[in-house]
Tab-separated table of C-alpha atoms in Angstrom:
chain	number	residue	atom	x	y	z
A	18	MET	CA	33.819	-9.558	32.158
A	19	ASN	CA	32.318	-13.332	32.098
A	20	ARG	CA	28.974	-11.806	33.129
A	21	ASN	CA	29.139	-9.728	29.963
A	22	LYS	CA	29.965	-12.747	27.700
A	23	VAL	CA	27.027	-14.575	28.877
A	24	LEU	CA	24.690	-11.588	28.282
A	25	VAL	CA	26.125	-10.836	24.781
A	26	SER	CA	25.827	-14.823	23.894
A	27	LEU	CA	22.189	-14.439	25.452
A	28	ILE	CA	21.435	-11.497	22.882
A	29	VAL	CA	23.174	-13.293	19.915
A	30	VAL	CA	20.985	-16.311	20.589
A	31	LEU	CA	17.757	-14.386	20.775
A	32	LEU	CA	18.727	-12.642	17.747
A	33	ILE	CA	18.915	-15.750	15.724
A	34	THR	CA	15.866	-16.893	17.183
A	35	ASN	CA	14.002	-13.660	15.986
A	36	LEU	CA	15.356	-13.844	12.676
A	37	ALA	CA	14.506	-17.646	12.279
A	38	VAL	CA	10.877	-16.591	13.141
A	39	LEU	CA	10.837	-13.726	10.956
A	40	TYR	CA	12.135	-16.073	7.912
A	41	TYR	CA	9.593	-18.642	8.598
A	42	TYR	CA	6.542	-15.900	8.901
A	43	THR	CA	7.729	-14.319	5.621
A	44	LYS	CA	8.676	-17.372	3.628
A	45	TYR	CA	6.041	-19.932	4.426
A	46	LEU	CA	2.827	-18.461	6.002
A	47	PRO	CA	2.164	-15.798	3.274
A	48	ASN	CA	1.226	-18.362	0.494
A	49	GLN	CA	-0.961	-19.864	3.198
A	50	ARG	CA	-2.331	-16.844	4.084
A	51	LYS	CA	-2.915	-15.638	0.701
A	52	ASN	CA	-5.298	-17.982	-0.611
A	53	ALA	CA	-7.653	-17.852	2.607
A	54	SER	CA	-7.545	-14.038	2.184
A	55	ARG	CA	-8.389	-13.969	-1.198
A	56	SER	CA	-11.290	-16.275	-0.595
A	57	GLU	CA	-12.476	-14.299	2.195
A	58	TRP	CA	-11.885	-11.154	0.291
A	59	ALA	CA	-14.112	-12.436	-2.597
A	60	ILE	CA	-16.780	-13.744	0.071
A	61	LYS	CA	-16.897	-10.381	1.996
A	62	THR	CA	-17.073	-8.557	-1.269
A	63	MET	CA	-19.760	-10.374	-2.851
A	64	GLN	CA	-21.632	-10.526	0.291
A	65	LEU	CA	-21.988	-14.217	0.484
A	66	ASP	CA	-24.136	-15.978	3.187
A	67	SER	CA	-22.524	-18.673	5.138
A	68	ALA	CA	-24.189	-21.565	2.596
A	69	GLN	CA	-22.761	-19.569	-0.384
A	70	ALA	CA	-19.672	-19.178	1.299
A	71	LYS	CA	-19.269	-22.921	1.685
A	72	GLU	CA	-20.200	-23.533	-1.950
A	73	TYR	CA	-17.722	-20.651	-2.950
A	74	ARG	CA	-14.968	-22.523	-1.221
A	75	LEU	CA	-15.865	-25.866	-2.815
A	76	LEU	CA	-15.974	-24.126	-6.457
A	77	ARG	CA	-12.617	-22.577	-5.717
A	78	GLN	CA	-11.251	-26.144	-4.946
A	79	ILE	CA	-12.677	-27.378	-7.987
A	80	ARG	CA	-11.007	-24.647	-10.030
A	81	ASP	CA	-7.929	-25.025	-8.444
A	82	SER	CA	-7.666	-28.597	-9.226
A	83	ALA	CA	-8.686	-27.749	-12.503
A	84	LEU	CA	-5.897	-25.473	-12.951
A	85	ASP	CA	-2.898	-27.659	-11.317
A	86	ASN	CA	-1.968	-28.952	-14.753
A	87	HIS	CA	-2.687	-26.080	-16.946
A	88	ASN	CA	-0.464	-23.950	-14.652
A	89	LEU	CA	2.255	-26.199	-14.742
A	90	ASP	CA	2.119	-26.249	-18.502
A	91	TYR	CA	2.186	-22.667	-18.872
A	92	ARG	CA	5.086	-22.403	-16.053
A	93	ASN	CA	7.066	-24.740	-18.331
A	94	VAL	CA	6.373	-22.776	-21.621
A	95	ARG	CA	7.228	-19.208	-19.814
A	96	LEU	CA	10.315	-20.745	-18.477
A	97	LYS	CA	11.516	-21.093	-21.916
A	98	THR	CA	11.986	-17.711	-22.303
A	99	ILE	CA	15.299	-18.303	-20.002
A	100	ASP	CA	16.411	-20.539	-22.985
A	101	LEU	CA	15.887	-17.863	-25.353
A	102	MET	CA	17.484	-15.181	-23.237
A	103	HIS	CA	20.844	-17.024	-23.745
A	104	LEU	CA	20.850	-16.654	-27.345
A	105	GLU	CA	22.921	-13.452	-28.264
A	106	GLN	CA	20.178	-12.247	-30.929
A	107	PRO	CA	16.973	-14.718	-30.966
A	108	SER	CA	15.309	-14.562	-34.437
A	109	ASP	CA	11.927	-13.073	-34.737
A	110	SER	CA	10.253	-16.218	-35.839
A	111	ALA	CA	11.791	-17.687	-32.550
A	112	ILE	CA	10.383	-15.006	-30.229
A	113	SER	CA	7.091	-15.264	-32.293
A	114	ALA	CA	7.257	-19.061	-31.647
A	115	LEU	CA	7.663	-18.550	-27.746
A	116	ALA	CA	4.783	-16.083	-27.813
A	117	ASP	CA	2.332	-18.512	-29.532
A	118	SER	CA	3.372	-21.149	-27.039
A	119	ILE	CA	2.579	-18.668	-24.392
A	120	ILE	CA	-0.943	-18.019	-25.976
A	121	VAL	CA	-1.672	-21.659	-26.601
A	122	SER	CA	-0.752	-22.725	-22.701
A	123	GLN	CA	-2.671	-19.619	-21.267
A	124	LYS	CA	-5.816	-20.415	-23.010
A	125	PRO	CA	-7.092	-23.266	-20.963
A	126	ILE	CA	-6.393	-21.279	-17.946
A	127	GLU	CA	-8.588	-18.429	-19.128
A	128	VAL	CA	-11.345	-20.653	-20.268
A	129	GLU	CA	-11.250	-22.346	-16.870
A	130	MET	CA	-11.341	-19.005	-14.985
A	131	LEU	CA	-14.554	-17.938	-17.104
A	132	ARG	CA	-16.159	-21.108	-16.391
A	133	HIS	CA	-15.476	-20.551	-12.651
A	134	TYR	CA	-17.024	-16.958	-12.769
A	135	PHE	CA	-20.147	-18.670	-14.171
A	136	ARG	CA	-20.341	-21.257	-11.458
A	137	ILE	CA	-19.985	-18.297	-8.994
A	138	LYS	CA	-22.680	-16.547	-10.693
A	139	LYS	CA	-25.056	-19.695	-10.286
A	140	ILE	CA	-24.694	-19.525	-6.421
A	141	LEU	CA	-25.614	-15.946	-6.114
A	142	ARG	CA	-28.882	-13.981	-5.911
A	143	PRO	CA	-29.628	-11.663	-8.560
A	144	ASP	CA	-29.002	-8.715	-6.292
A	145	GLN	CA	-25.518	-10.215	-5.793
A	146	TYR	CA	-24.559	-9.859	-9.595
A	147	GLN	CA	-23.172	-6.351	-9.010
A	148	TYR	CA	-20.774	-7.835	-6.453
A	149	LEU	CA	-19.518	-10.310	-8.684
A	150	ASP	CA	-18.904	-7.645	-11.522
A	151	SER	CA	-17.203	-5.469	-9.437
A	152	SER	CA	-15.081	-8.164	-7.845
A	153	ILE	CA	-13.969	-9.026	-11.432
A	154	TYR	CA	-13.406	-5.807	-12.221
A	155	LYS	CA	-10.978	-5.094	-9.092
A	156	MET	CA	-9.210	-8.320	-9.903
A	157	VAL	CA	-8.551	-7.207	-13.585
A	158	MET	CA	-7.534	-3.788	-12.550
A	159	PHE	CA	-5.193	-5.171	-9.640
A	160	ASN	CA	-3.544	-7.800	-12.057
A	161	THR	CA	-2.962	-4.977	-14.952
A	162	SER	CA	-2.037	-2.231	-12.654
A	163	PHE	CA	0.963	-1.214	-14.504
A	164	LYS	CA	-0.837	1.465	-15.945
A	165	LYS	CA	-4.471	2.629	-14.912
A	166	PRO	CA	-6.972	4.282	-17.285
A	167	ASN	CA	-7.198	7.812	-17.689
A	168	GLY	CA	-3.600	8.074	-15.716
A	169	LYS	CA	-5.378	7.669	-12.414
């Protein structure tokens, strides 16, 4: 009986350890892998050579640092939606004002992204432009995949 308790205790400890490791890999590592995998996906899709890949990674860092404050502002404006949701029946003007605030805070993000695309284009050879177009198309379709054109 004593031996069974030791085995059960060992199994419980191993189970808890496995759950802790699973939690770590699902909670903390995906964000690190996500940025790396997006960069690697773009490098592969645009068929960048090693010098171009190095320059692309630098451009991503420039873009990310330029977007830091804008993303924070955008997040704070979007979080005001929660305040609006606490109202029983918000007025149309309050809804419109929040929508306008969202639009204003999103504009610098969109401007920086467009500049980023043009900076990428400068490091590409003309025969790679089609891959940049394809990458942008895939990102747009992925980010707006709630309904695909022509019902597909």
